């Protein structure tokens, strides 16, 4: 399928979605990411945090050939979770199936590297250092701030927002009167 698809966000969600789109036969995918290419800098210098992949996350990875195995090689399996409350109490949550914990940067790096295996290079373009600053659905265009605070515009056909918790795509959708969105801050997870 040659329908052009534009994805905002090259984190784990955007990259895994791209794997699935390629598997389904899409051949014209462009990803825009505000950060620099993680392959160009040491993981030590990147802002990152550990992720715990439960059964559903691992199942999503397992649908792409060899992906779960490659990620498992860089992660750690955990048989349970230990929660610490603000009062110093701990609570253990045993797991029937082990969690796979992995650093977010390492996960993104592997997902990105695996995208360019085989003949995917002609089907996929990734633009780093492109911060989405505006979406115009009337003109089907997106504005990006790139290096040196220059602004560039891109037309889109299908737009997918995978740009995280402070999503510019979601902010735009929230501004539409025809779109209802509710978000809640999870302040008490324990």
PDB file of C-alpha atoms in Angstrom:
ATOM      1  CA  UNK A   1       0.000   0.000   0.000  1.00  0.00           C
ATOM      2  CA  UNK A   2       1.467   3.274  -1.085  1.00  0.00           C
ATOM      3  CA  UNK A   3      -0.801   5.548   0.995  1.00  0.00           C
ATOM      4  CA  UNK A   4       1.533   8.098   2.614  1.00  0.00           C
ATOM      5  CA  UNK A   5       1.561   7.848   6.417  1.00  0.00           C
ATOM      6  CA  UNK A   6       3.103  10.487   8.670  1.00  0.00           C
ATOM      7  CA  UNK A   7       3.945   9.569  12.266  1.00  0.00           C
ATOM      8  CA  UNK A   8       4.877  12.177  14.856  1.00  0.00           C
ATOM      9  CA  UNK A   9       7.144  10.540  17.442  1.00  0.00           C
ATOM     10  CA  UNK A  10       9.985   8.021  17.171  1.00  0.00           C
ATOM     11  CA  UNK A  11       9.767   6.596  20.671  1.00  0.00           C
ATOM     12  CA  UNK A  12       8.850   2.974  21.394  1.00  0.00           C
ATOM     13  CA  UNK A  13       5.173   3.421  20.383  1.00  0.00           C
ATOM     14  CA  UNK A  14       5.873   5.143  17.060  1.00  0.00           C
ATOM     15  CA  UNK A  15       8.667   2.753  16.136  1.00  0.00           C
ATOM     16  CA  UNK A  16       6.720  -0.402  16.995  1.00  0.00           C
ATOM     17  CA  UNK A  17       3.720   0.922  15.051  1.00  0.00           C
ATOM     18  CA  UNK A  18       6.029   1.444  12.075  1.00  0.00           C
ATOM     19  CA  UNK A  19       7.135  -2.198  12.287  1.00  0.00           C
ATOM     20  CA  UNK A  20       3.475  -3.241  12.099  1.00  0.00           C
ATOM     21  CA  UNK A  21       2.688  -0.895   9.195  1.00  0.00           C
ATOM     22  CA  UNK A  22       5.643  -2.230   7.203  1.00  0.00           C
ATOM     23  CA  UNK A  23       4.546  -5.787   7.960  1.00  0.00           C
ATOM     24  CA  UNK A  24       1.083  -4.941   6.596  1.00  0.00           C
ATOM     25  CA  UNK A  25       2.576  -3.735   3.333  1.00  0.00           C
ATOM     26  CA  UNK A  26       2.722   0.051   3.713  1.00  0.00           C
ATOM     27  CA  UNK A  27       5.560   1.440   1.618  1.00  0.00           C
ATOM     28  CA  UNK A  28       5.483   5.208   2.186  1.00  0.00           C
ATOM     29  CA  UNK A  29       6.052   6.039   5.871  1.00  0.00           C
ATOM     30  CA  UNK A  30       7.677   9.160   7.296  1.00  0.00           C
ATOM     31  CA  UNK A  31       8.442   9.606  10.993  1.00  0.00           C
ATOM     32  CA  UNK A  32       9.243  12.964  12.575  1.00  0.00           C
ATOM     33  CA  UNK A  33      10.993  13.133  15.950  1.00  0.00           C
ATOM     34  CA  UNK A  34      11.902  16.211  17.991  1.00  0.00           C
ATOM     35  CA  UNK A  35      15.028  14.640  19.487  1.00  0.00           C
ATOM     36  CA  UNK A  36      18.264  13.733  17.771  1.00  0.00           C
ATOM     37  CA  UNK A  37      18.945  10.295  16.331  1.00  0.00           C
ATOM     38  CA  UNK A  38      19.690   8.043  19.342  1.00  0.00           C
ATOM     39  CA  UNK A  39      22.186   6.092  17.259  1.00  0.00           C
ATOM     40  CA  UNK A  40      24.461   9.152  17.131  1.00  0.00           C
ATOM     41  CA  UNK A  41      25.012   9.569  20.872  1.00  0.00           C
ATOM     42  CA  UNK A  42      25.937   7.364  23.772  1.00  0.00           C
ATOM     43  CA  UNK A  43      23.008   5.967  25.804  1.00  0.00           C
ATOM     44  CA  UNK A  44      24.731   7.466  28.868  1.00  0.00           C
ATOM     45  CA  UNK A  45      24.005  11.001  27.629  1.00  0.00           C
ATOM     46  CA  UNK A  46      20.343  10.427  26.806  1.00  0.00           C
ATOM     47  CA  UNK A  47      17.370  11.198  29.004  1.00  0.00           C
ATOM     48  CA  UNK A  48      15.941   7.822  29.797  1.00  0.00           C
ATOM     49  CA  UNK A  49      14.196   5.592  32.293  1.00  0.00           C
ATOM     50  CA  UNK A  50      13.464   1.875  32.663  1.00  0.00           C
ATOM     51  CA  UNK A  51      10.307   0.357  31.214  1.00  0.00           C
ATOM     52  CA  UNK A  52       8.676  -2.841  32.438  1.00  0.00           C
ATOM     53  CA  UNK A  53       7.038  -4.773  29.625  1.00  0.00           C
ATOM     54  CA  UNK A  54       4.225  -7.007  30.808  1.00  0.00           C
ATOM     55  CA  UNK A  55       2.547  -9.796  28.859  1.00  0.00           C
ATOM     56  CA  UNK A  56       0.692  -7.489  26.430  1.00  0.00           C
ATOM     57  CA  UNK A  57       3.820  -5.475  25.618  1.00  0.00           C
ATOM     58  CA  UNK A  58       5.866  -8.598  25.090  1.00  0.00           C
ATOM     59  CA  UNK A  59       3.125 -10.085  22.913  1.00  0.00           C
ATOM     60  CA  UNK A  60       3.176  -6.958  20.729  1.00  0.00           C
ATOM     61  CA  UNK A  61       6.936  -7.365  20.290  1.00  0.00           C
ATOM     62  CA  UNK A  62       6.653 -11.095  19.577  1.00  0.00           C
ATOM     63  CA  UNK A  63       4.480 -10.487  16.498  1.00  0.00           C
ATOM     64  CA  UNK A  64       7.486  -8.976  14.713  1.00  0.00           C
ATOM     65  CA  UNK A  65      10.018 -11.662  13.784  1.00  0.00           C
ATOM     66  CA  UNK A  66      12.970 -11.925  16.234  1.00  0.00           C
ATOM     67  CA  UNK A  67      12.144  -8.579  17.870  1.00  0.00           C
ATOM     68  CA  UNK A  68      11.230  -9.834  21.353  1.00  0.00           C
ATOM     69  CA  UNK A  69      14.339 -12.028  21.445  1.00  0.00           C
ATOM     70  CA  UNK A  70      16.666  -9.156  20.518  1.00  0.00           C
ATOM     71  CA  UNK A  71      15.094  -6.895  23.136  1.00  0.00           C
ATOM     72  CA  UNK A  72      15.196  -9.644  25.783  1.00  0.00           C
ATOM     73  CA  UNK A  73      18.957  -9.976  25.219  1.00  0.00           C
ATOM     74  CA  UNK A  74      19.396  -6.376  26.413  1.00  0.00           C
ATOM     75  CA  UNK A  75      16.757  -6.450  29.165  1.00  0.00           C
ATOM     76  CA  UNK A  76      16.253  -8.194  32.497  1.00  0.00           C
ATOM     77  CA  UNK A  77      13.440 -10.535  33.475  1.00  0.00           C
ATOM     78  CA  UNK A  78      11.792  -9.837  36.829  1.00  0.00           C
ATOM     79  CA  UNK A  79       9.525 -12.256  38.704  1.00  0.00           C
ATOM     80  CA  UNK A  80       7.706  -9.504  40.561  1.00  0.00           C
ATOM     81  CA  UNK A  81       7.525  -5.861  41.512  1.00  0.00           C
ATOM     82  CA  UNK A  82       8.392  -4.210  44.811  1.00  0.00           C
ATOM     83  CA  UNK A  83       6.487  -0.983  45.487  1.00  0.00           C
ATOM     84  CA  UNK A  84       7.663   1.574  48.035  1.00  0.00           C
ATOM     85  CA  UNK A  85       5.164   3.973  49.617  1.00  0.00           C
ATOM     86  CA  UNK A  86       6.014   7.475  50.785  1.00  0.00           C
ATOM     87  CA  UNK A  87       5.740   6.233  54.380  1.00  0.00           C
ATOM     88  CA  UNK A  88       8.499   3.670  53.792  1.00  0.00           C
ATOM     89  CA  UNK A  89       6.284   0.603  53.574  1.00  0.00           C
ATOM     90  CA  UNK A  90       6.897  -1.924  50.834  1.00  0.00           C
ATOM     91  CA  UNK A  91       4.517  -4.190  48.997  1.00  0.00           C
ATOM     92  CA  UNK A  92       5.514  -7.082  46.771  1.00  0.00           C
ATOM     93  CA  UNK A  93       3.516  -8.012  43.676  1.00  0.00           C
ATOM     94  CA  UNK A  94       4.499 -11.455  42.356  1.00  0.00           C
ATOM     95  CA  UNK A  95       3.967 -12.084  38.635  1.00  0.00           C
ATOM     96  CA  UNK A  96       2.735 -15.268  37.000  1.00  0.00           C
ATOM     97  CA  UNK A  97       4.703 -14.320  33.884  1.00  0.00           C
ATOM     98  CA  UNK A  98       7.962 -12.414  34.307  1.00  0.00           C
ATOM     99  CA  UNK A  99       8.242  -8.751  33.374  1.00  0.00           C
ATOM    100  CA  UNK A 100      10.882  -7.732  30.885  1.00  0.00           C
ATOM    101  CA  UNK A 101      12.557  -4.549  32.087  1.00  0.00           C
ATOM    102  CA  UNK A 102      14.650  -2.527  29.677  1.00  0.00           C
ATOM    103  CA  UNK A 103      15.983   0.981  29.418  1.00  0.00           C
ATOM    104  CA  UNK A 104      13.733   3.128  27.194  1.00  0.00           C
ATOM    105  CA  UNK A 105      16.686   4.375  25.111  1.00  0.00           C
ATOM    106  CA  UNK A 106      17.921   0.835  24.515  1.00  0.00           C
ATOM    107  CA  UNK A 107      14.419  -0.296  23.521  1.00  0.00           C
ATOM    108  CA  UNK A 108      14.073   2.610  21.066  1.00  0.00           C
ATOM    109  CA  UNK A 109      17.547   1.937  19.672  1.00  0.00           C
ATOM    110  CA  UNK A 110      16.749  -1.732  18.970  1.00  0.00           C
ATOM    111  CA  UNK A 111      13.352  -0.896  17.432  1.00  0.00           C
ATOM    112  CA  UNK A 112      15.021   1.711  15.219  1.00  0.00           C
ATOM    113  CA  UNK A 113      17.889  -0.561  14.143  1.00  0.00           C
ATOM    114  CA  UNK A 114      15.492  -3.390  13.299  1.00  0.00           C
ATOM    115  CA  UNK A 115      13.394  -1.061  11.113  1.00  0.00           C
ATOM    116  CA  UNK A 116      16.301  -0.672   8.728  1.00  0.00           C
ATOM    117  CA  UNK A 117      16.976  -4.388   8.331  1.00  0.00           C
ATOM    118  CA  UNK A 118      16.110  -5.913   4.970  1.00  0.00           C
ATOM    119  CA  UNK A 119      14.563  -3.729   2.297  1.00  0.00           C
ATOM    120  CA  UNK A 120      12.750  -1.248   4.550  1.00  0.00           C
ATOM    121  CA  UNK A 121      15.052   1.685   3.725  1.00  0.00           C
ATOM    122  CA  UNK A 122      13.154   2.531   0.546  1.00  0.00           C
ATOM    123  CA  UNK A 123       9.796   2.415   2.375  1.00  0.00           C
ATOM    124  CA  UNK A 124      10.686   4.552   5.367  1.00  0.00           C
ATOM    125  CA  UNK A 125      12.158   7.976   6.145  1.00  0.00           C
ATOM    126  CA  UNK A 126      12.909   9.230   9.644  1.00  0.00           C
ATOM    127  CA  UNK A 127      13.509  12.927  10.280  1.00  0.00           C
ATOM    128  CA  UNK A 128      15.197  13.725  13.591  1.00  0.00           C
ATOM    129  CA  UNK A 129      15.427  17.198  15.156  1.00  0.00           C
ATOM    130  CA  UNK A 130      11.945  18.041  13.809  1.00  0.00           C
ATOM    131  CA  UNK A 131       9.734  19.411  16.570  1.00  0.00           C
ATOM    132  CA  UNK A 132       6.043  19.515  15.669  1.00  0.00           C
ATOM    133  CA  UNK A 133       4.778  23.023  16.478  1.00  0.00           C
ATOM    134  CA  UNK A 134       1.522  23.287  14.521  1.00  0.00           C
ATOM    135  CA  UNK A 135      -1.036  21.173  12.684  1.00  0.00           C
ATOM    136  CA  UNK A 136      -3.446  22.577  10.120  1.00  0.00           C
ATOM    137  CA  UNK A 137      -6.121  20.007   9.283  1.00  0.00           C
ATOM    138  CA  UNK A 138      -7.765  22.290   6.695  1.00  0.00           C
ATOM    139  CA  UNK A 139      -4.590  22.299   4.608  1.00  0.00           C
ATOM    140  CA  UNK A 140      -3.441  18.880   5.888  1.00  0.00           C
ATOM    141  CA  UNK A 141      -0.072  20.309   6.809  1.00  0.00           C
ATOM    142  CA  UNK A 142       2.279  20.184   9.789  1.00  0.00           C
ATOM    143  CA  UNK A 143       4.818  22.815  10.807  1.00  0.00           C
ATOM    144  CA  UNK A 144       8.127  21.738  12.308  1.00  0.00           C
ATOM    145  CA  UNK A 145      10.861  23.662  14.022  1.00  0.00           C
ATOM    146  CA  UNK A 146      14.203  22.338  12.881  1.00  0.00           C
ATOM    147  CA  UNK A 147      17.794  23.343  13.605  1.00  0.00           C
ATOM    148  CA  UNK A 148      18.563  27.058  14.016  1.00  0.00           C
ATOM    149  CA  UNK A 149      14.864  27.678  14.797  1.00  0.00           C
ATOM    150  CA  UNK A 150      13.933  27.402  11.126  1.00  0.00           C
ATOM    151  CA  UNK A 151      10.337  26.462  10.323  1.00  0.00           C
ATOM    152  CA  UNK A 152       9.481  23.905   7.673  1.00  0.00           C
ATOM    153  CA  UNK A 153       6.086  22.614   6.540  1.00  0.00           C
ATOM    154  CA  UNK A 154       5.023  19.171   5.391  1.00  0.00           C
ATOM    155  CA  UNK A 155       1.768  18.031   3.812  1.00  0.00           C
ATOM    156  CA  UNK A 156       0.264  14.815   5.157  1.00  0.00           C
ATOM    157  CA  UNK A 157      -2.324  12.287   4.038  1.00  0.00           C
ATOM    158  CA  UNK A 158      -2.731  10.157   7.188  1.00  0.00           C
ATOM    159  CA  UNK A 159      -1.369  11.592  10.445  1.00  0.00           C
ATOM    160  CA  UNK A 160      -0.611   9.450  13.505  1.00  0.00           C
ATOM    161  CA  UNK A 161       0.370  10.955  16.843  1.00  0.00           C
ATOM    162  CA  UNK A 162       2.845   8.843  18.822  1.00  0.00           C
ATOM    163  CA  UNK A 163       4.582  11.793  20.424  1.00  0.00           C
ATOM    164  CA  UNK A 164       4.211  10.914  24.067  1.00  0.00           C
ATOM    165  CA  UNK A 165       2.556  12.392  27.105  1.00  0.00           C
ATOM    166  CA  UNK A 166       2.989  16.013  26.013  1.00  0.00           C
ATOM    167  CA  UNK A 167       1.668  15.231  22.542  1.00  0.00           C
ATOM    168  CA  UNK A 168       1.342  18.129  20.114  1.00  0.00           C
ATOM    169  CA  UNK A 169      -1.074  16.026  18.065  1.00  0.00           C
ATOM    170  CA  UNK A 170      -3.327  15.533  21.101  1.00  0.00           C
ATOM    171  CA  UNK A 171      -3.096  19.238  21.990  1.00  0.00           C
ATOM    172  CA  UNK A 172      -4.265  20.060  18.481  1.00  0.00           C
ATOM    173  CA  UNK A 173      -7.142  17.559  18.645  1.00  0.00           C
ATOM    174  CA  UNK A 174      -8.215  18.969  22.023  1.00  0.00           C
ATOM    175  CA  UNK A 175      -8.571  22.391  20.386  1.00  0.00           C
ATOM    176  CA  UNK A 176     -11.210  21.057  17.978  1.00  0.00           C
ATOM    177  CA  UNK A 177     -14.809  21.465  19.113  1.00  0.00           C
ATOM    178  CA  UNK A 178     -15.730  18.103  17.557  1.00  0.00           C
ATOM    179  CA  UNK A 179     -13.165  16.197  19.623  1.00  0.00           C
ATOM    180  CA  UNK A 180     -13.541  15.353  23.300  1.00  0.00           C
ATOM    181  CA  UNK A 181     -10.521  14.315  25.329  1.00  0.00           C
ATOM    182  CA  UNK A 182     -10.075  13.725  29.038  1.00  0.00           C
ATOM    183  CA  UNK A 183      -6.755  13.335  30.768  1.00  0.00           C
ATOM    184  CA  UNK A 184      -6.037  12.650  34.395  1.00  0.00           C
ATOM    185  CA  UNK A 185      -2.790  12.813  36.292  1.00  0.00           C
ATOM    186  CA  UNK A 186      -1.965   9.530  38.026  1.00  0.00           C
ATOM    187  CA  UNK A 187      -0.654  10.972  41.288  1.00  0.00           C
ATOM    188  CA  UNK A 188      -1.473   7.972  43.464  1.00  0.00           C
ATOM    189  CA  UNK A 189      -0.203   4.831  41.825  1.00  0.00           C
ATOM    190  CA  UNK A 190       0.481   2.944  45.049  1.00  0.00           C
TER     191      UNK A 190
END
